[in-house]
Every structure is written in structure tokens, then in C-alpha cells.
CSV table of C-alpha atoms in Angstrom, one decimal:
chain,number,residue,atom,x,y,z
A,57,UNK,CA,-17.1,1.5,5.4
A,58,UNK,CA,-14.6,-0.6,3.5
A,59,UNK,CA,-14.8,0.1,-0.2
A,60,UNK,CA,-13.7,-2.5,-2.9
A,61,UNK,CA,-13.4,-2.6,-6.6
A,62,UNK,CA,-13.7,-5.9,-8.4
A,63,UNK,CA,-14.5,-7.6,-11.7
A,64,UNK,CA,-17.3,-10.1,-11.8
A,65,UNK,CA,-17.6,-13.3,-13.9
A,66,UNK,CA,-19.1,-11.4,-16.8
A,67,UNK,CA,-16.2,-9.0,-16.9
A,68,UNK,CA,-18.0,-6.0,-15.4
A,69,UNK,CA,-15.9,-3.7,-13.2
A,70,UNK,CA,-18.0,-3.0,-10.1
A,71,UNK,CA,-17.7,-1.1,-6.8
A,72,UNK,CA,-19.1,-2.1,-3.5
A,73,UNK,CA,-18.5,-2.8,0.2
A,74,UNK,CA,-16.3,-5.5,1.9
A,75,UNK,CA,-18.2,-6.7,4.9
A,76,UNK,CA,-18.6,-9.7,7.3
A,77,UNK,CA,-21.8,-11.6,7.5
A,78,UNK,CA,-22.3,-14.5,9.8
A,79,UNK,CA,-18.6,-14.7,10.3
A,80,UNK,CA,-17.8,-14.8,6.5
A,81,UNK,CA,-16.3,-12.1,4.4
A,82,UNK,CA,-18.5,-10.9,1.6
A,83,UNK,CA,-18.4,-8.3,-1.2
A,84,UNK,CA,-21.6,-6.4,-1.7
A,85,UNK,CA,-22.0,-4.6,-5.0
A,86,UNK,CA,-23.2,-1.0,-4.6
A,87,UNK,CA,-23.0,2.4,-6.2
A,88,UNK,CA,-19.8,4.2,-5.2
A,89,UNK,CA,-16.9,6.3,-6.5
A,90,UNK,CA,-14.7,3.3,-7.4
A,91,UNK,CA,-17.1,1.3,-9.6
A,92,UNK,CA,-18.4,1.9,-13.1
A,93,UNK,CA,-21.4,-0.4,-12.8
A,94,UNK,CA,-23.7,-0.9,-9.8
A,95,UNK,CA,-26.2,-3.7,-9.5
A,96,UNK,CA,-27.8,-3.1,-6.1
A,97,UNK,CA,-27.0,-5.3,-3.1
A,98,UNK,CA,-25.9,-8.5,-4.9
A,99,UNK,CA,-23.3,-10.3,-2.8
A,100,UNK,CA,-20.2,-12.3,-3.8
A,101,UNK,CA,-17.6,-14.4,-2.1
A,102,UNK,CA,-14.3,-12.4,-2.4
A,103,UNK,CA,-12.6,-15.6,-3.6
A,104,UNK,CA,-15.0,-15.8,-6.6
A,105,UNK,CA,-14.3,-12.4,-8.1
A,106,UNK,CA,-11.2,-10.7,-9.3
A,107,UNK,CA,-10.4,-8.1,-6.6
A,108,UNK,CA,-8.9,-5.0,-8.3
A,109,UNK,CA,-6.7,-2.4,-6.8
A,110,UNK,CA,-8.9,-0.2,-4.6
A,111,UNK,CA,-8.0,2.9,-6.5
A,112,UNK,CA,-6.3,3.9,-9.7
A,113,UNK,CA,-3.4,6.3,-8.7
A,114,UNK,CA,-1.7,8.6,-11.2
A,115,UNK,CA,1.3,8.3,-8.8
A,116,UNK,CA,2.3,6.8,-5.5
A,117,UNK,CA,4.4,9.0,-3.3
A,118,UNK,CA,6.5,6.9,-0.9
A,119,UNK,CA,8.2,7.8,2.3
A,120,UNK,CA,11.6,6.4,3.2
A,121,UNK,CA,12.9,5.9,6.7
A,122,UNK,CA,9.8,7.0,8.5
A,123,UNK,CA,10.4,4.6,11.4
A,124,UNK,CA,13.6,5.1,13.4
A,125,UNK,CA,14.2,1.3,13.9
A,126,UNK,CA,14.0,0.7,10.2
A,127,UNK,CA,16.6,3.4,9.5
A,128,UNK,CA,18.8,1.6,12.1
A,129,UNK,CA,18.4,-1.8,10.4
A,130,UNK,CA,19.4,-0.2,7.1
A,131,UNK,CA,22.3,1.5,8.8
A,132,UNK,CA,21.1,4.9,7.6
A,133,UNK,CA,20.4,8.2,9.3
A,134,UNK,CA,17.0,9.5,10.2
A,135,UNK,CA,16.1,12.2,7.7
A,136,UNK,CA,15.4,15.8,8.9
A,137,UNK,CA,12.5,16.1,6.5
A,138,UNK,CA,10.4,13.4,4.8
A,139,UNK,CA,12.5,11.3,2.3
A,140,UNK,CA,10.2,11.1,-0.8
A,141,UNK,CA,10.3,8.9,-3.9
A,142,UNK,CA,7.8,7.8,-6.5
A,143,UNK,CA,6.3,4.6,-7.7
A,144,UNK,CA,4.5,4.9,-11.1
A,145,UNK,CA,1.1,3.3,-12.1
A,146,UNK,CA,2.8,0.2,-13.6
A,147,UNK,CA,3.8,-0.8,-10.1
A,148,UNK,CA,0.2,-1.4,-8.9
A,149,UNK,CA,-0.5,-5.0,-8.1
A,150,UNK,CA,-3.7,-6.4,-6.6
A,151,UNK,CA,-5.0,-8.5,-3.7
A,152,UNK,CA,-4.6,-12.3,-4.4
A,153,UNK,CA,-2.2,-11.7,-7.3
A,154,UNK,CA,1.2,-13.3,-8.0
A,155,UNK,CA,3.8,-10.7,-8.5
A,156,UNK,CA,6.5,-11.7,-11.0
A,157,UNK,CA,9.7,-10.1,-9.6
A,158,UNK,CA,12.7,-8.9,-11.7
A,159,UNK,CA,14.9,-11.7,-13.0
A,160,UNK,CA,18.4,-12.3,-11.8
A,161,UNK,CA,18.1,-10.4,-8.5
A,162,UNK,CA,19.5,-11.8,-5.2
A,163,UNK,CA,17.6,-9.7,-2.7
A,164,UNK,CA,14.0,-8.4,-3.1
A,165,UNK,CA,12.4,-7.5,0.2
A,166,UNK,CA,8.9,-6.9,1.6
A,167,UNK,CA,8.0,-3.6,3.3
A,168,UNK,CA,4.7,-3.4,5.0
A,169,UNK,CA,3.1,0.0,5.0
A,170,UNK,CA,0.0,2.0,5.6
A,171,UNK,CA,-1.3,3.5,2.4
A,172,UNK,CA,-3.2,6.8,2.5
A,173,UNK,CA,-5.7,7.2,-0.4
A,174,UNK,CA,-6.4,10.8,-1.5
A,175,UNK,CA,-10.0,11.7,-2.1
A,176,UNK,CA,-9.9,15.0,-3.9
A,177,UNK,CA,-7.5,17.1,-6.0
A,178,UNK,CA,-5.4,19.1,-3.7
A,179,UNK,CA,-2.3,21.3,-3.5
A,180,UNK,CA,-0.7,23.3,-0.6
A,181,UNK,CA,-2.7,21.6,2.1
A,182,UNK,CA,-1.9,22.7,5.7
A,183,UNK,CA,-1.4,19.8,8.1
A,184,UNK,CA,-4.4,20.9,10.2
A,185,UNK,CA,-6.6,20.4,7.1
A,186,UNK,CA,-5.0,17.2,5.9
A,187,UNK,CA,-7.9,14.9,7.0
A,188,UNK,CA,-10.2,16.7,4.6
A,189,UNK,CA,-8.4,15.3,1.6
A,190,UNK,CA,-8.2,11.7,2.8
A,191,UNK,CA,-10.6,9.1,1.2
A,192,UNK,CA,-9.3,6.3,3.4
A,193,UNK,CA,-6.5,3.8,4.1
A,194,UNK,CA,-5.3,0.6,2.5
A,195,UNK,CA,-2.6,-2.0,3.2
A,196,UNK,CA,0.5,-1.5,1.0
A,197,UNK,CA,3.6,-3.5,0.3
A,198,UNK,CA,6.6,-1.5,-1.0
A,199,UNK,CA,8.4,-4.3,-2.7
A,200,UNK,CA,12.1,-3.3,-3.0
A,201,UNK,CA,14.8,-4.6,-5.3
A,202,UNK,CA,17.9,-4.0,-3.1
A,203,UNK,CA,20.3,-5.2,-5.7
A,204,UNK,CA,19.6,-2.0,-7.7
A,205,UNK,CA,18.4,0.3,-5.0
A,206,UNK,CA,21.7,0.2,-3.3
A,207,UNK,CA,23.5,1.2,-6.6
A,208,UNK,CA,21.3,4.1,-7.7
A,209,UNK,CA,20.1,7.5,-6.4
A,210,UNK,CA,16.6,7.7,-7.9
A,211,UNK,CA,15.6,4.1,-7.2
A,212,UNK,CA,13.8,3.6,-10.5
A,213,UNK,CA,15.1,0.0,-10.8
A,214,UNK,CA,14.9,-0.6,-7.1
A,215,UNK,CA,11.3,0.6,-6.5
A,216,UNK,CA,9.4,1.1,-9.8
A,217,UNK,CA,9.5,-2.3,-11.5
A,218,UNK,CA,6.2,-3.8,-12.6
A,219,UNK,CA,4.1,-5.0,-9.7
A,220,UNK,CA,6.3,-3.3,-7.0
A,221,UNK,CA,3.2,-1.8,-5.2
A,222,UNK,CA,0.7,-4.5,-4.1
A,223,UNK,CA,-2.2,-2.7,-2.4
A,224,UNK,CA,-5.7,-3.4,-1.2
A,225,UNK,CA,-8.0,-5.1,-1.0
A,226,UNK,CA,-10.1,-2.2,0.3
A,227,UNK,CA,-10.1,1.4,1.1
A,228,UNK,CA,-11.2,1.7,4.7
A,229,UNK,CA,-12.8,5.1,5.5
A,230,UNK,CA,-10.9,7.2,8.1
A,231,UNK,CA,-12.9,6.2,11.1
A,232,UNK,CA,-11.5,2.7,10.9
A,233,UNK,CA,-7.9,3.8,11.6
A,234,UNK,CA,-6.8,4.1,15.2
A,235,UNK,CA,-3.9,6.4,16.2
A,236,UNK,CA,-2.0,3.3,17.4
A,237,UNK,CA,-3.0,0.8,14.7
A,238,UNK,CA,-0.5,-1.9,14.0
A,239,UNK,CA,1.2,-2.5,10.6
A,240,UNK,CA,2.1,-6.2,10.3
A,241,UNK,CA,3.8,-8.3,7.6
A,242,UNK,CA,3.7,-12.1,7.5
A,243,UNK,CA,5.5,-14.3,5.1
A,244,UNK,CA,4.2,-17.9,4.8
A,245,UNK,CA,2.4,-17.2,8.1
A,246,UNK,CA,5.5,-16.0,10.0
A,247,UNK,CA,5.4,-12.5,11.5
A,248,UNK,CA,8.3,-10.4,10.2
A,249,UNK,CA,7.1,-6.9,10.9
A,250,UNK,CA,4.8,-5.5,13.5
A,251,UNK,CA,4.7,-1.9,14.7
A,252,UNK,CA,2.3,0.8,15.7
A,253,UNK,CA,1.8,3.7,13.3
A,254,UNK,CA,2.3,6.1,16.2
A,255,UNK,CA,6.0,5.3,15.9
A,256,UNK,CA,6.1,7.2,12.6
A,257,UNK,CA,8.7,10.0,12.6
A,258,UNK,CA,6.5,12.2,10.3
A,259,UNK,CA,2.8,12.0,10.8
A,260,UNK,CA,0.2,11.6,8.1
A,261,UNK,CA,-0.8,15.3,8.2
A,262,UNK,CA,2.8,16.4,8.1
A,263,UNK,CA,3.4,14.2,5.1
A,264,UNK,CA,0.4,15.6,3.2
A,265,UNK,CA,1.5,19.1,3.9
A,266,UNK,CA,5.1,18.4,2.7
A,267,UNK,CA,4.1,16.5,-0.4
A,268,UNK,CA,1.4,19.0,-1.5
A,269,UNK,CA,3.9,21.9,-1.2
A,270,UNK,CA,5.6,20.4,-4.2
A,271,UNK,CA,3.0,18.6,-6.2
A,272,UNK,CA,-0.8,18.3,-6.9
A,273,UNK,CA,-2.3,15.1,-5.6
A,274,UNK,CA,-5.2,13.6,-7.6
A,275,UNK,CA,-8.2,11.5,-6.4
A,276,UNK,CA,-6.9,7.9,-6.0
A,277,UNK,CA,-3.3,8.9,-5.6
A,278,UNK,CA,-1.6,7.0,-2.7
A,279,UNK,CA,0.9,8.0,-0.1
A,280,UNK,CA,2.9,5.0,1.3
A,281,UNK,CA,3.8,6.2,4.7
A,282,UNK,CA,7.0,4.1,5.4
A,283,UNK,CA,7.8,0.7,6.8
A,284,UNK,CA,8.8,-0.4,10.3
A,285,UNK,CA,11.8,-2.6,11.1
A,286,UNK,CA,11.9,-6.2,10.1
A,287,UNK,CA,12.1,-6.0,6.3
A,288,UNK,CA,13.5,-9.2,4.8
A,289,UNK,CA,14.1,-11.1,1.6
A,290,UNK,CA,11.5,-13.0,-0.3
A,291,UNK,CA,11.9,-16.3,-2.1
A,292,UNK,CA,10.1,-17.9,-5.0
A,293,UNK,CA,6.5,-18.9,-4.1
A,294,UNK,CA,6.4,-16.9,-0.8
A,295,UNK,CA,2.9,-15.9,0.4
A,296,UNK,CA,2.8,-12.4,1.8
A,297,UNK,CA,0.2,-10.8,4.0
A,298,UNK,CA,0.1,-7.1,5.0
A,299,UNK,CA,-2.4,-6.4,7.8
A,300,UNK,CA,-3.5,-3.0,9.2
A,301,UNK,CA,-5.6,-3.2,12.3
A,302,UNK,CA,-9.3,-2.7,11.5
A,303,UNK,CA,-8.4,-1.7,7.9
A,304,UNK,CA,-7.8,-5.0,6.1
A,305,UNK,CA,-5.4,-7.6,5.0
A,306,UNK,CA,-3.6,-7.7,1.7
A,307,UNK,CA,-2.5,-11.1,0.4
A,308,UNK,CA,-0.3,-11.9,-2.5
A,309,UNK,CA,2.4,-14.2,-3.6
A,310,UNK,CA,5.7,-13.7,-5.4
A,311,UNK,CA,7.5,-15.5,-8.2
A,312,UNK,CA,11.1,-15.3,-9.4
A,313,UNK,CA,11.1,-16.0,-13.1
A,314,UNK,CA,14.5,-17.7,-13.1
A,315,UNK,CA,13.9,-19.8,-10.0
């Protein structure tokens, strides 16, 4: 199942399923954990509703340098334990949105990632039990302001600016994710990143075990599992797509306010 949250033309926040009927994508309203109002099996064209973020995280835990080739392209060493940093709720941006990037910056880059959505409150989860706390998966873009990231240690300016975490449009339940699913980024239709998640240095269970050793994860929290090589700069008006095999495709554009 691929779950979606959206706002209809009357302003109601609803939950449902993202499916394909007769070759066309449709949103079907239904009862579910991510919607406040359910109206049965009424269907909508995804382009005719406001698709919301698929969850409402209290925090986003991101993983740096989790693909060896990306560490190489950044001229940095592979970490001996997961390199963790946080994005806050203000960073969440939605499918089909236009993200206004910080003004006056020379290099803001896309980073295609697999997002892991947590399904239950958890702490001290052993890797062997990690699948029990996963609600599903979503495409994620870790937008990165390199101008400031390269000057600071905690990456607040570099990683936590408004709109720095586009995600969605769906949460695909775990059976949709293959062990070798591909993470791909396209900018204006051009492929810039494409790599299998089996190239991760630290696996999803290992990440959950490490993170929950230090903090409690809440339902709807997201773990962004790292990006493969091929990150690159964005320009005003660029259209970005982040696709995860059999999970979904996130689409959004970017705007530089001083362009």
C-alpha cells in the first residue's frame, strides 16, 4: 500500500491510497493513520489536490556519507560509525511544491535519499527488530546549502533552512522496497544520481539501532539514509525528481529569491 495525505478543494485534510487505475495515478480517500477525515472511496486526480507531506515528523535524523562514492566526491573519509545530523520540522516541503532557497548563496545541491518513516514510539531497538518499528518508505531530498555547510560544524545553516527536506508524495509500506532498490535524482529530466540502496555502508537496521541508542523516535519521524554520488548544484527554476524503485517519485521545483 502507498499511503498519502492531501487537502481537498474544501480544505479538508484527508488520508488515502495512491494507486494506478487504467494506467492513471489516482488518490483514493480512505480511513488511515495519516488523515483526519475519511470519506470512503472517493477518488481524485493527484494534480487536483494539495498533496501534503506523507507524515508530520517531530525530527528528521539524517545520515551523512553513507555511500562510499559520495564520500569520495566530497573528498571526505568514510565514517567508522553513522554520521548523524538533524533537520527540524520547518524543513519539511511537499510534493509539487516550489522550495524558496536561501538568498545570496552560490551552491545549493540536491541529495536524493531513501526516507524511512517510523511507525511507533521506540527507543533502544536492536537491529534484528528494526523492521517492527518501520511504517514504510518515502523519497527524500536532503537539500544542502554548501556555502554555509562547509563553514560550520553543526550544519544548521547548511541543512536546516526552511524547505530543506522535500519528501513524499507517499509512504510505501515495507513490502514495496526491494533490497537492491535504486535511488535516482533527475534535474530537468537529466539523471544526476542513480545507485542501489545495497551500496549503503550502514544498513537501515543498523541505523535504527544506532539512532535509538541515543534518542526516542516518534511515529512519523523520518530517517534520511544518505545519498549516493552525483550530488550537484541547483539553479533558479530547476525541476527536481527523486525516484525510489516501487516506492514513488517526489517532484518539486526550486527558486532563488535573488535570481
